[in-house]
mmCIF file of C-alpha atoms and ligand atoms in Angstrom:
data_model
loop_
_atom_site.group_PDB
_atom_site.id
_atom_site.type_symbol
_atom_site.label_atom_id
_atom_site.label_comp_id
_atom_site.label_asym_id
_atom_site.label_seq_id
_atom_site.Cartn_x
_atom_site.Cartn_y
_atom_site.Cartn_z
ATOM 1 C CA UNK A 2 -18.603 -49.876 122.617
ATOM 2 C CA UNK A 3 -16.514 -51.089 119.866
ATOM 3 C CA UNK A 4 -14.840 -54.508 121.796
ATOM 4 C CA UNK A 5 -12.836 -54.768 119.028
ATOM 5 C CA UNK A 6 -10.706 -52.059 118.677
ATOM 6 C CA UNK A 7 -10.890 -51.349 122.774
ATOM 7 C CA UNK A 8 -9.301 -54.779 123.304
ATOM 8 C CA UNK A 9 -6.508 -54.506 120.646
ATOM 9 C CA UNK A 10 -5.899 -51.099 122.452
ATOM 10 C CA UNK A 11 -5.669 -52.503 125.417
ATOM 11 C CA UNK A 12 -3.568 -55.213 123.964
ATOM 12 C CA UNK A 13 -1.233 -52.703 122.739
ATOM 13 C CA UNK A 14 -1.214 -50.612 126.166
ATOM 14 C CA UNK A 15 -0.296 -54.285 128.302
ATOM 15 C CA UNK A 16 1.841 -56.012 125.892
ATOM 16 C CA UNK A 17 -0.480 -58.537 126.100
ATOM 17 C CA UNK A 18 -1.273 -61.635 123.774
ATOM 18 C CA UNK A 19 -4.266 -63.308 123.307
ATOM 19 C CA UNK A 20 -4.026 -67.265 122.436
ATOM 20 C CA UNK A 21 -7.579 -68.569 121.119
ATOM 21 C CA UNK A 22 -8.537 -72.237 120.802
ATOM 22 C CA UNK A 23 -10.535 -73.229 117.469
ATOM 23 C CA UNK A 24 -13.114 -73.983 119.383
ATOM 24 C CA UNK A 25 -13.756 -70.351 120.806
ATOM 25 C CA UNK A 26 -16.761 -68.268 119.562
ATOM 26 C CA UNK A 27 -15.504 -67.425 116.078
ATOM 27 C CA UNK A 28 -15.533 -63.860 117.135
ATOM 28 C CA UNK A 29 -12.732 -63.825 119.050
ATOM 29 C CA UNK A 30 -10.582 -64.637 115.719
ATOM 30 C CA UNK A 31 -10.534 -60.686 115.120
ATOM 31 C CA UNK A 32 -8.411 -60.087 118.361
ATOM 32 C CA UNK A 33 -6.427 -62.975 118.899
ATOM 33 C CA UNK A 34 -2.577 -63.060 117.492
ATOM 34 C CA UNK A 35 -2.407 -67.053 117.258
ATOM 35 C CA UNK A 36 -5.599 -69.523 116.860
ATOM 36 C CA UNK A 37 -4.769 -72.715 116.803
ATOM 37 C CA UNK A 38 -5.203 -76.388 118.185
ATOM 38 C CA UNK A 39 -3.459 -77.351 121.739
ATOM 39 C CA UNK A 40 -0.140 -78.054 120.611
ATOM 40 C CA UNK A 41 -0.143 -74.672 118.966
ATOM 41 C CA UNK A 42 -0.836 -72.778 121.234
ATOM 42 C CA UNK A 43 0.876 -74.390 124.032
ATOM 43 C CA UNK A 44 4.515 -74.127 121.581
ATOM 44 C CA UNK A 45 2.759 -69.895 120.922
ATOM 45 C CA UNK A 46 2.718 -69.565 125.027
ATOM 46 C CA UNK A 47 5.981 -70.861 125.297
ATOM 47 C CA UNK A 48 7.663 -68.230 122.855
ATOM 48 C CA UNK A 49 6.252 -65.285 124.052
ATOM 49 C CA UNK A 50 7.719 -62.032 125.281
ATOM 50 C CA UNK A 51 4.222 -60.285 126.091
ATOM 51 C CA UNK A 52 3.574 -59.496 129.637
ATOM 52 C CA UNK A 53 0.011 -60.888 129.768
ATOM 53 C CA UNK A 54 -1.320 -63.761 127.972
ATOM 54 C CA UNK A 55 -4.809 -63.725 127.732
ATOM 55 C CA UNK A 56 -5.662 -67.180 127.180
ATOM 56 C CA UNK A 57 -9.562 -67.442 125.058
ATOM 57 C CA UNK A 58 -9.371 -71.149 126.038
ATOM 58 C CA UNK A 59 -10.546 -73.168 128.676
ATOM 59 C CA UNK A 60 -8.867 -73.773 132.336
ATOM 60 C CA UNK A 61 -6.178 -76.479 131.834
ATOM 61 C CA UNK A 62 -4.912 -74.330 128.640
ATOM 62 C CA UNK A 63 -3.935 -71.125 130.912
ATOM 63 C CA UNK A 64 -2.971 -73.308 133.780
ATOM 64 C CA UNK A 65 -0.115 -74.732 131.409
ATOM 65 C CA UNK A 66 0.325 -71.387 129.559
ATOM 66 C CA UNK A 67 1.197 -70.093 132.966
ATOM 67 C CA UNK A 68 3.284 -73.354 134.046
ATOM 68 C CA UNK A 69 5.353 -72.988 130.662
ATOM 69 C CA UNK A 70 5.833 -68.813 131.464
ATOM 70 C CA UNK A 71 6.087 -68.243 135.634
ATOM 71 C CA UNK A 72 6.835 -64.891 135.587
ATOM 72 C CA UNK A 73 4.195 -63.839 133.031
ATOM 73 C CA UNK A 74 0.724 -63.136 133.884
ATOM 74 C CA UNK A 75 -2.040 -65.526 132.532
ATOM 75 C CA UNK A 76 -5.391 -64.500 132.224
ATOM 76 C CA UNK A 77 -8.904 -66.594 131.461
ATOM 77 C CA UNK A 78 -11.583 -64.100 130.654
ATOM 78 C CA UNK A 79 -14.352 -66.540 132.541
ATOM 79 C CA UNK A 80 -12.951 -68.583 135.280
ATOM 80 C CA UNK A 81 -15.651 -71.664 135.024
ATOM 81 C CA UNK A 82 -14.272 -72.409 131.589
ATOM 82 C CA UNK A 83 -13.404 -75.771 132.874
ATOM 83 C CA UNK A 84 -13.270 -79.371 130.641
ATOM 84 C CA UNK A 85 -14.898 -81.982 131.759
ATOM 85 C CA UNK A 86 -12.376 -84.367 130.727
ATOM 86 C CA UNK A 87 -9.753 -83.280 132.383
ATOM 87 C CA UNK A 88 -11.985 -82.633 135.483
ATOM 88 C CA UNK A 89 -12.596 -86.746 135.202
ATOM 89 C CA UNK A 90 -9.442 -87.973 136.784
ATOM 90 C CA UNK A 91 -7.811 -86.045 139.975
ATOM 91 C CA UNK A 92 -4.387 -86.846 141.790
ATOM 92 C CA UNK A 93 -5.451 -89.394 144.181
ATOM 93 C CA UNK A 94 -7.492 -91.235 141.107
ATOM 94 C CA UNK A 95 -4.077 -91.132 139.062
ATOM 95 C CA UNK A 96 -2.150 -92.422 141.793
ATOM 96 C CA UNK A 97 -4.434 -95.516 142.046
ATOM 97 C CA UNK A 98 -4.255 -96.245 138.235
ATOM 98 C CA UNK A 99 -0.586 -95.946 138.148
ATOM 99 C CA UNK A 100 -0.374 -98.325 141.434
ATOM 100 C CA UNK A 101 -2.527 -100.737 139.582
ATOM 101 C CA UNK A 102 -0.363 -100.657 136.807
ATOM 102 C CA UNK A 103 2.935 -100.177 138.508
ATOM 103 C CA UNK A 104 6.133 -99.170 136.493
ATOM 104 C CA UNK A 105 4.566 -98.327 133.071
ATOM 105 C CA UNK A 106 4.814 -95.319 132.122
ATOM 106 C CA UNK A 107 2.230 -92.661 132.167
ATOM 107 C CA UNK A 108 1.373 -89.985 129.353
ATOM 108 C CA UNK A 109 -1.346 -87.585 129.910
ATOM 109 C CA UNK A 110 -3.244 -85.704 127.867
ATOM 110 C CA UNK A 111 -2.715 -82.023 127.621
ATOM 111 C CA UNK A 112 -6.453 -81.931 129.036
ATOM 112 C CA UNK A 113 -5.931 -82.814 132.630
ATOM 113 C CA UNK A 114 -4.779 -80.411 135.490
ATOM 114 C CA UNK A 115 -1.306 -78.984 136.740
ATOM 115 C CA UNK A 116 -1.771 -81.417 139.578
ATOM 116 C CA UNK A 117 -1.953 -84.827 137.730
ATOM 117 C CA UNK A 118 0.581 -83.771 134.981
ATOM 118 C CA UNK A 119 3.051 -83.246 137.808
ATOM 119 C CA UNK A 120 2.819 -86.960 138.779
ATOM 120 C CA UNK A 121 2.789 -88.282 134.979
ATOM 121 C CA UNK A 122 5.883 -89.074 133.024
ATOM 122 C CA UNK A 123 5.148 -87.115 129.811
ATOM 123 C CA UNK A 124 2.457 -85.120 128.204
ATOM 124 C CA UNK A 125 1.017 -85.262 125.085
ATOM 125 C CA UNK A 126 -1.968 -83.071 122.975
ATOM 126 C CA UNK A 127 -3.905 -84.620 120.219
ATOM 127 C CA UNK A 128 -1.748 -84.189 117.367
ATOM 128 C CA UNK A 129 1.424 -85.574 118.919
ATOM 129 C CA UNK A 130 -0.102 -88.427 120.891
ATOM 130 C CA UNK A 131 1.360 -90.902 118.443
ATOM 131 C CA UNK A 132 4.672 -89.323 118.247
ATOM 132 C CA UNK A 133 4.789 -89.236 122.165
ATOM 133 C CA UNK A 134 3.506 -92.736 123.185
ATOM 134 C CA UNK A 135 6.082 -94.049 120.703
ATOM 135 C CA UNK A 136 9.322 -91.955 122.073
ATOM 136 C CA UNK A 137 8.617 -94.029 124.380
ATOM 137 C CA UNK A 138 10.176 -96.969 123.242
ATOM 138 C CA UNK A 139 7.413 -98.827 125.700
ATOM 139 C CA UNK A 140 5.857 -102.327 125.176
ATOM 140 C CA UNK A 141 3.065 -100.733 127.881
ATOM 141 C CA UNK A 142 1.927 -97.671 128.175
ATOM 142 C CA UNK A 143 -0.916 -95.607 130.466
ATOM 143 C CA UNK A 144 -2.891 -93.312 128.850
ATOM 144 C CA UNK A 145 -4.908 -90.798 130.253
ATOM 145 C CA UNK A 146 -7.958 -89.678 130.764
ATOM 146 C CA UNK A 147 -8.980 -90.217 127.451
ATOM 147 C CA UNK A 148 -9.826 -93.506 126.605
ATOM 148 C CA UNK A 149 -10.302 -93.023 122.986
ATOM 149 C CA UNK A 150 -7.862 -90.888 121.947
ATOM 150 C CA UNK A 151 -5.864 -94.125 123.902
ATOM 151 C CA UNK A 152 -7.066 -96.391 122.147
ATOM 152 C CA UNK A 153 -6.380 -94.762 118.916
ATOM 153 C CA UNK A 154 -3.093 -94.329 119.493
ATOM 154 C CA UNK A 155 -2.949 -97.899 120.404
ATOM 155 C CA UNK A 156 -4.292 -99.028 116.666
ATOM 156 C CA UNK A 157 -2.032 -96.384 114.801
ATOM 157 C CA UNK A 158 0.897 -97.873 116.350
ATOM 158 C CA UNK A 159 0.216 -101.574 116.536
ATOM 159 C CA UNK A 160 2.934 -103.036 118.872
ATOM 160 C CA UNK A 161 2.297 -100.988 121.784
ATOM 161 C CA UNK A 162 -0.438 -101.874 124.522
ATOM 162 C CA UNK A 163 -1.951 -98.794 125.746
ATOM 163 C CA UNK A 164 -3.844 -99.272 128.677
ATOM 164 C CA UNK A 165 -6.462 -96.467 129.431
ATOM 165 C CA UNK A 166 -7.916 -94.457 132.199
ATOM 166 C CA UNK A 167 -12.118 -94.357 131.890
ATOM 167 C CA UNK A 168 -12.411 -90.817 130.550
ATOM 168 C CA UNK A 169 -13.540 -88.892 127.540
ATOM 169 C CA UNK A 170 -14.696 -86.104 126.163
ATOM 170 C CA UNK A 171 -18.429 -85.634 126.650
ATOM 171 C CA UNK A 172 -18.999 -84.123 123.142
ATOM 172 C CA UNK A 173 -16.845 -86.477 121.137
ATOM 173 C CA UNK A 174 -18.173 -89.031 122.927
ATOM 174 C CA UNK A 175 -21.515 -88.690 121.964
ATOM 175 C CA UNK A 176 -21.014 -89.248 118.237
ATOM 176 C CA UNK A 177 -21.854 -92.780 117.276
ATOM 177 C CA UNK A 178 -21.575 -94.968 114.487
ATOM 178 C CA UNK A 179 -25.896 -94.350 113.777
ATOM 179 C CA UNK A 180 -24.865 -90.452 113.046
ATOM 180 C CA UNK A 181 -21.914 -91.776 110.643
ATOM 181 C CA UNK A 182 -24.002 -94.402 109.021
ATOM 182 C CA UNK A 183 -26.946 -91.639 108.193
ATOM 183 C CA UNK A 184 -24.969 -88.658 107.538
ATOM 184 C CA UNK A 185 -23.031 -90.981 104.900
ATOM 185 C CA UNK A 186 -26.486 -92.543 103.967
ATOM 186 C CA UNK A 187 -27.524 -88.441 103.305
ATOM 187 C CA UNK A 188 -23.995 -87.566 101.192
ATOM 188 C CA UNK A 189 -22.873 -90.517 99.611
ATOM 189 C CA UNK A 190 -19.013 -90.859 98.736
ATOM 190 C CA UNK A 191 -18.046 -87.505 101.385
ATOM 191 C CA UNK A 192 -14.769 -87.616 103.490
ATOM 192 C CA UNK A 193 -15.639 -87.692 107.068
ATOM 193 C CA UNK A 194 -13.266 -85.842 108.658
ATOM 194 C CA UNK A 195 -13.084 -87.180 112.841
ATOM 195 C CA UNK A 196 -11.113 -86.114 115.666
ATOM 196 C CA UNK A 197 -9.625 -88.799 117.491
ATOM 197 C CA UNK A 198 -11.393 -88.398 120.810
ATOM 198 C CA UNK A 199 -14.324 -89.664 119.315
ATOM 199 C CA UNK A 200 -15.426 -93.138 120.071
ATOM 200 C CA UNK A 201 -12.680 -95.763 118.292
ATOM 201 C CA UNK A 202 -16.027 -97.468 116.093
ATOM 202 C CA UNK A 203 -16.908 -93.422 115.038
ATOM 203 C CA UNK A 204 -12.906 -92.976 113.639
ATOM 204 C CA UNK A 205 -12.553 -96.549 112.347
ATOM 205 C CA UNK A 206 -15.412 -95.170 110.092
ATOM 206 C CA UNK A 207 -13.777 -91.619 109.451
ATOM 207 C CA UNK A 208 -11.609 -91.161 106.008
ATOM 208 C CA UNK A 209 -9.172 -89.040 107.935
ATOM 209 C CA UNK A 210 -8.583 -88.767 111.457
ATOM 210 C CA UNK A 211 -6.729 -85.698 113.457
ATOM 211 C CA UNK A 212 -6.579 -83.227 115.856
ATOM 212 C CA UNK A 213 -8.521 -79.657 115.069
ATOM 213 C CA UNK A 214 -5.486 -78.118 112.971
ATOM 214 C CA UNK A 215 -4.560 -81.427 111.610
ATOM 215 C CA UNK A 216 -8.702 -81.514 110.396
ATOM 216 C CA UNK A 217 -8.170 -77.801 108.489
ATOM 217 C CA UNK A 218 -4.753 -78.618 107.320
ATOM 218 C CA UNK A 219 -6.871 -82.002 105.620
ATOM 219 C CA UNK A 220 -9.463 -79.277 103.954
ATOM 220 C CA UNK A 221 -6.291 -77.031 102.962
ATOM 221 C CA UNK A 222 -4.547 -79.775 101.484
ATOM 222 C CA UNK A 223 -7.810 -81.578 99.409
ATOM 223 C CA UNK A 224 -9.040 -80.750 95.764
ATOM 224 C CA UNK A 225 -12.702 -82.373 97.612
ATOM 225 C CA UNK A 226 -15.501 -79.770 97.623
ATOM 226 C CA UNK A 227 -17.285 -81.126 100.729
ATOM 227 C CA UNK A 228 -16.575 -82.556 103.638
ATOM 228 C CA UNK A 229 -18.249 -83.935 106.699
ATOM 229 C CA UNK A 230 -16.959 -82.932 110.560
ATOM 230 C CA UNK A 231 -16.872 -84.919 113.241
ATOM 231 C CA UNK A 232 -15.567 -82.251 116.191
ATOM 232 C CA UNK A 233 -17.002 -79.772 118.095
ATOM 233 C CA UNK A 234 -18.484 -76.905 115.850
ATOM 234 C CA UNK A 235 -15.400 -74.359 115.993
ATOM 235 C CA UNK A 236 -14.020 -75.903 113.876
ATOM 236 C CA UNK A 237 -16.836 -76.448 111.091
ATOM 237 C CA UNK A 238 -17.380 -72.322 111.717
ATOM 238 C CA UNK A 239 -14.178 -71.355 110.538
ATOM 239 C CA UNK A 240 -13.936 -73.965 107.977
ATOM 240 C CA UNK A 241 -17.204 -72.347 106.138
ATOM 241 C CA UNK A 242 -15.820 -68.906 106.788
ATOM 242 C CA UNK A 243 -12.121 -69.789 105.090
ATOM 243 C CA UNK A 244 -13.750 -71.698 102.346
ATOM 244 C CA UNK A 245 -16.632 -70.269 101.509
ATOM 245 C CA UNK A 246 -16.271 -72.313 97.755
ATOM 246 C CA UNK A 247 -17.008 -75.128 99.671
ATOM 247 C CA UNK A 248 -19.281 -77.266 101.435
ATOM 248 C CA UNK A 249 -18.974 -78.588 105.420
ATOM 249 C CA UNK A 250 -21.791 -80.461 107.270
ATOM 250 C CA UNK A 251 -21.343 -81.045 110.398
ATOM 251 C CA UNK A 252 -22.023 -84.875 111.488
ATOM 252 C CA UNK A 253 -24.712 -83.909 114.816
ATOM 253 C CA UNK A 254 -26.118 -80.435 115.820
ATOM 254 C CA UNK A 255 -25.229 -79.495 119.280
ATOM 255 C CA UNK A 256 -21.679 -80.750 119.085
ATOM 256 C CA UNK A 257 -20.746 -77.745 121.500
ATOM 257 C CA UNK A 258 -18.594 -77.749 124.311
ATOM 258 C CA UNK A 259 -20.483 -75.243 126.243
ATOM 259 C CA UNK A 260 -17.372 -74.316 128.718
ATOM 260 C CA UNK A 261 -15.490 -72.964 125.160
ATOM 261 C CA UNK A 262 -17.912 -71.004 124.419
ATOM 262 C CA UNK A 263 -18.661 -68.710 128.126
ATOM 263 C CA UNK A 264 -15.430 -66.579 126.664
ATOM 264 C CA UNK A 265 -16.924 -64.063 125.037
ATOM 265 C CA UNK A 266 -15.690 -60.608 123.791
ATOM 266 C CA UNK A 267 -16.909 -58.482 126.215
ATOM 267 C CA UNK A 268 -15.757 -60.801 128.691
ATOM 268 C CA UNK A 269 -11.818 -60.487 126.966
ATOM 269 C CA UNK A 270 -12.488 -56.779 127.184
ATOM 270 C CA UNK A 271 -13.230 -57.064 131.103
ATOM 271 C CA UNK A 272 -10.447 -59.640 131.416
ATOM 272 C CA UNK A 273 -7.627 -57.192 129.705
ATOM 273 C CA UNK A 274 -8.527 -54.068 131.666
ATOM 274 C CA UNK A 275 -8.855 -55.740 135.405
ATOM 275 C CA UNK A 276 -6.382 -58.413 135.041
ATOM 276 C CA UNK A 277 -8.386 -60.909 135.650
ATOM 277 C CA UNK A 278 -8.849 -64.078 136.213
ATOM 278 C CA UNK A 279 -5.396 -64.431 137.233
ATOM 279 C CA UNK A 280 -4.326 -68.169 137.206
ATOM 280 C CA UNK A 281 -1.831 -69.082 139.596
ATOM 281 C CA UNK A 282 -0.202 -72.806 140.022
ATOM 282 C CA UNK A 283 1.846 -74.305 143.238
ATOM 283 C CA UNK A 284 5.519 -73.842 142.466
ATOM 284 C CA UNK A 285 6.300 -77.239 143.580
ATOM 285 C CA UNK A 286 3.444 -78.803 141.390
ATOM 286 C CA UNK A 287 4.345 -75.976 138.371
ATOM 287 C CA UNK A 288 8.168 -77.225 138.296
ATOM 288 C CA UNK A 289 7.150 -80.809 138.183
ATOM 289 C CA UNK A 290 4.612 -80.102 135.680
ATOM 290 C CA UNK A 291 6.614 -78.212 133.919
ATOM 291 C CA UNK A 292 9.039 -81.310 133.225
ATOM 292 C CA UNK A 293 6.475 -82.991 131.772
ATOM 293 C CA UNK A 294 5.209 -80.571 129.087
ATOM 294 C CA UNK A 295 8.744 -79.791 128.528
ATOM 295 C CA UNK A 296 9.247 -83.529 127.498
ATOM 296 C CA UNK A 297 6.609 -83.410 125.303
ATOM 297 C CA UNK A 298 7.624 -80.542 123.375
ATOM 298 C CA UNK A 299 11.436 -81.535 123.162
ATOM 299 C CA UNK A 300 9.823 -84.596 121.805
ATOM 300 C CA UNK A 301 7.956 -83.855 119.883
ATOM 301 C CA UNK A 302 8.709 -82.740 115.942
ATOM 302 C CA UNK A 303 4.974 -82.059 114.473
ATOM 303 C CA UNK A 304 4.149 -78.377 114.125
ATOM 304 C CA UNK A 305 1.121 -76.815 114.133
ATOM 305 C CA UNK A 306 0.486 -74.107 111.954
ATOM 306 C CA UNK A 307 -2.212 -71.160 112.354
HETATM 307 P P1 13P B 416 -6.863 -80.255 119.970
HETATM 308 O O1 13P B 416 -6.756 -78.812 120.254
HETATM 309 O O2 13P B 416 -5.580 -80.959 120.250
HETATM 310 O O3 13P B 416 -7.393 -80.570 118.627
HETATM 311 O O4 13P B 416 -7.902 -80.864 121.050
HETATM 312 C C1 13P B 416 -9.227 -80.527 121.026
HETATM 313 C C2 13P B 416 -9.821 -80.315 122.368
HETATM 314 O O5 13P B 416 -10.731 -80.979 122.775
HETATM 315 C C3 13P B 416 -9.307 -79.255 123.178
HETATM 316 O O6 13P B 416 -10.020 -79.228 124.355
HETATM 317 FE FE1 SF4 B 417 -12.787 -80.572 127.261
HETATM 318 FE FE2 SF4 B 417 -14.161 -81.730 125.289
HETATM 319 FE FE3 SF4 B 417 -14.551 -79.159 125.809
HETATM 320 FE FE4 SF4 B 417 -12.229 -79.979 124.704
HETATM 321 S S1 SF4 B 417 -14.254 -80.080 123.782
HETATM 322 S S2 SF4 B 417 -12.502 -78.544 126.394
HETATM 323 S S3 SF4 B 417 -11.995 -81.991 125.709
HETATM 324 S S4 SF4 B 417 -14.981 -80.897 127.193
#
């Protein structure tokens, strides 16, 4: 069977519309109608008049895809697509960080569930954590759960203390300043390119810091003719397919997040023609969710093109 053109007929037949993360299995790029970073694709879900969004993502993306459009129905081709990040901190865990902390204000990353962004003040996604935190107009702020993408905030804007919750990202984490100091040891005088939930010592290394489509804008933008990536390898994939004139090294092997890549096509196929996995979210926790991704994108200025 041709997955291809069965899915965009079945597309076509549903008024469906498939969202795909850059990190997805490459693939998946033939059938999708937006690929993109968070922000994208969260701003995509929120503008749609298809019926079905098919969401080639992981769980917290079509749990907000489906908070941001209530009457649409969202679909995740493999239902253990989950991120361990956002799996790291649960309601009663945010609860006790905010009473430890009481009366600062609480932004959470776009990675966390419906559940703890109904009990946080305002939501943010990697390229508009800055922007976010800041709106704030906040001496203190809590961040969460990632600690690094936190703590980076904290240092790009200087006068604001940004106290974090202990999470992270498992395979941002696990770059560290040894892989920087030999992969620049092996190509002397080439831009390391880092997202910013690597480790703070890994992007106080890194020539250019960003989220995934703030990283291809970078190559899009630069006369350079190599590069080096620190982020999971999605994004290093479609960098050597879109420029194939130049040259991308990734900075470790196995910087995969595994959960990204169960969605396969056959799976999308399966997914479009039984409607499922339906994700469904508690209408009390969706509404108060809801208010905080809605203050994040009324916030929030940057765009995110494809
Ligand atoms: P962005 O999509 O904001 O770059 O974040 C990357 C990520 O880890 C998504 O799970
Ligand atoms: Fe979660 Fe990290 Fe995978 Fe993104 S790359 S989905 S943050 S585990």
């Amino acid at each position: 069977m041709n997955y291809i053109t069965e899915i965009q007929k079945l597309k076509k037949e549903k008024n469906a519309v498939v969202l795909a993360h850059c990190y997805q299995n490459i693939e998946i790029d033939n059938i999708a109608d937006y690929v993109g970073d968070s922000l994208y694709l969260s701003q995509m879900a929120a503008k749609t008049n298809a019926d079905i969004i098919l969401f080639a993502g992981v769980y917290f993306m079509a749990q907000t895809a489906k908070i941001l459009c209530p009457d649409k129905k969202v679909l995740l081709p493999d239902i253990k697509a989950g991120c361990a990040m956002a799996d790291m901190i649960n309601l009663s865990q945010l609860r006790e960080f905010k009473q430890k902390h009481n009366g600062i204000p609480a932004v959470c990353y776009i990675n966390s569930t419906a559940e703890v962004k109904s009990e946080c003040d305002i939501c943010c996604t990697s390229s508009n954590a800055v922007e976010i935190v800041d709106s704030l107009n906040s001496e203190k702020v809590l961040f969460l759960p990632d600690k690094n993408l936190g703590r980076w905030v904290e240092k790009q804007l200087g006068d604001v203390e940004v106290i974090t919750y202990d999470g992270c990202c498992p395979i941002h984490h696990n770059i560290t300043v040894e892989d920087v100091v030999q992969i620049r040891k092996e190509n002397p005088g080439i831009k390391l390119l880092a997202h910013p939930e690597c480790k703070e010592e890994v992007t106080s290394l890194a020539d250019f810091t960003g989220s995934t489509t703030g990283i291809m804008n970078f190559v899009k933008n630069s006369s350079d003719k190599k590069f080096i990536i620190a982020t999971e390898k999605g994004v290093t994939d479609r960098l050597k397919r879109d420029y194939p004139q130049k040259e991308f090294i990734i900075i470790k092997d196995n910087l995969i997040c595994e959960s990204m890549k169960l969605n396969t096509l056959h799976d999308i196929y399966n997914s479009l023609k039984n409607e499922t996995y339906e994700i469904k979210v508690d209408k009390d926790i969706s509404q108060k969710a809801l208010n905080c991704i809605e203050r994040m994108l009324n916030a929030s200025k940057t765009g995110a093109a494809k």
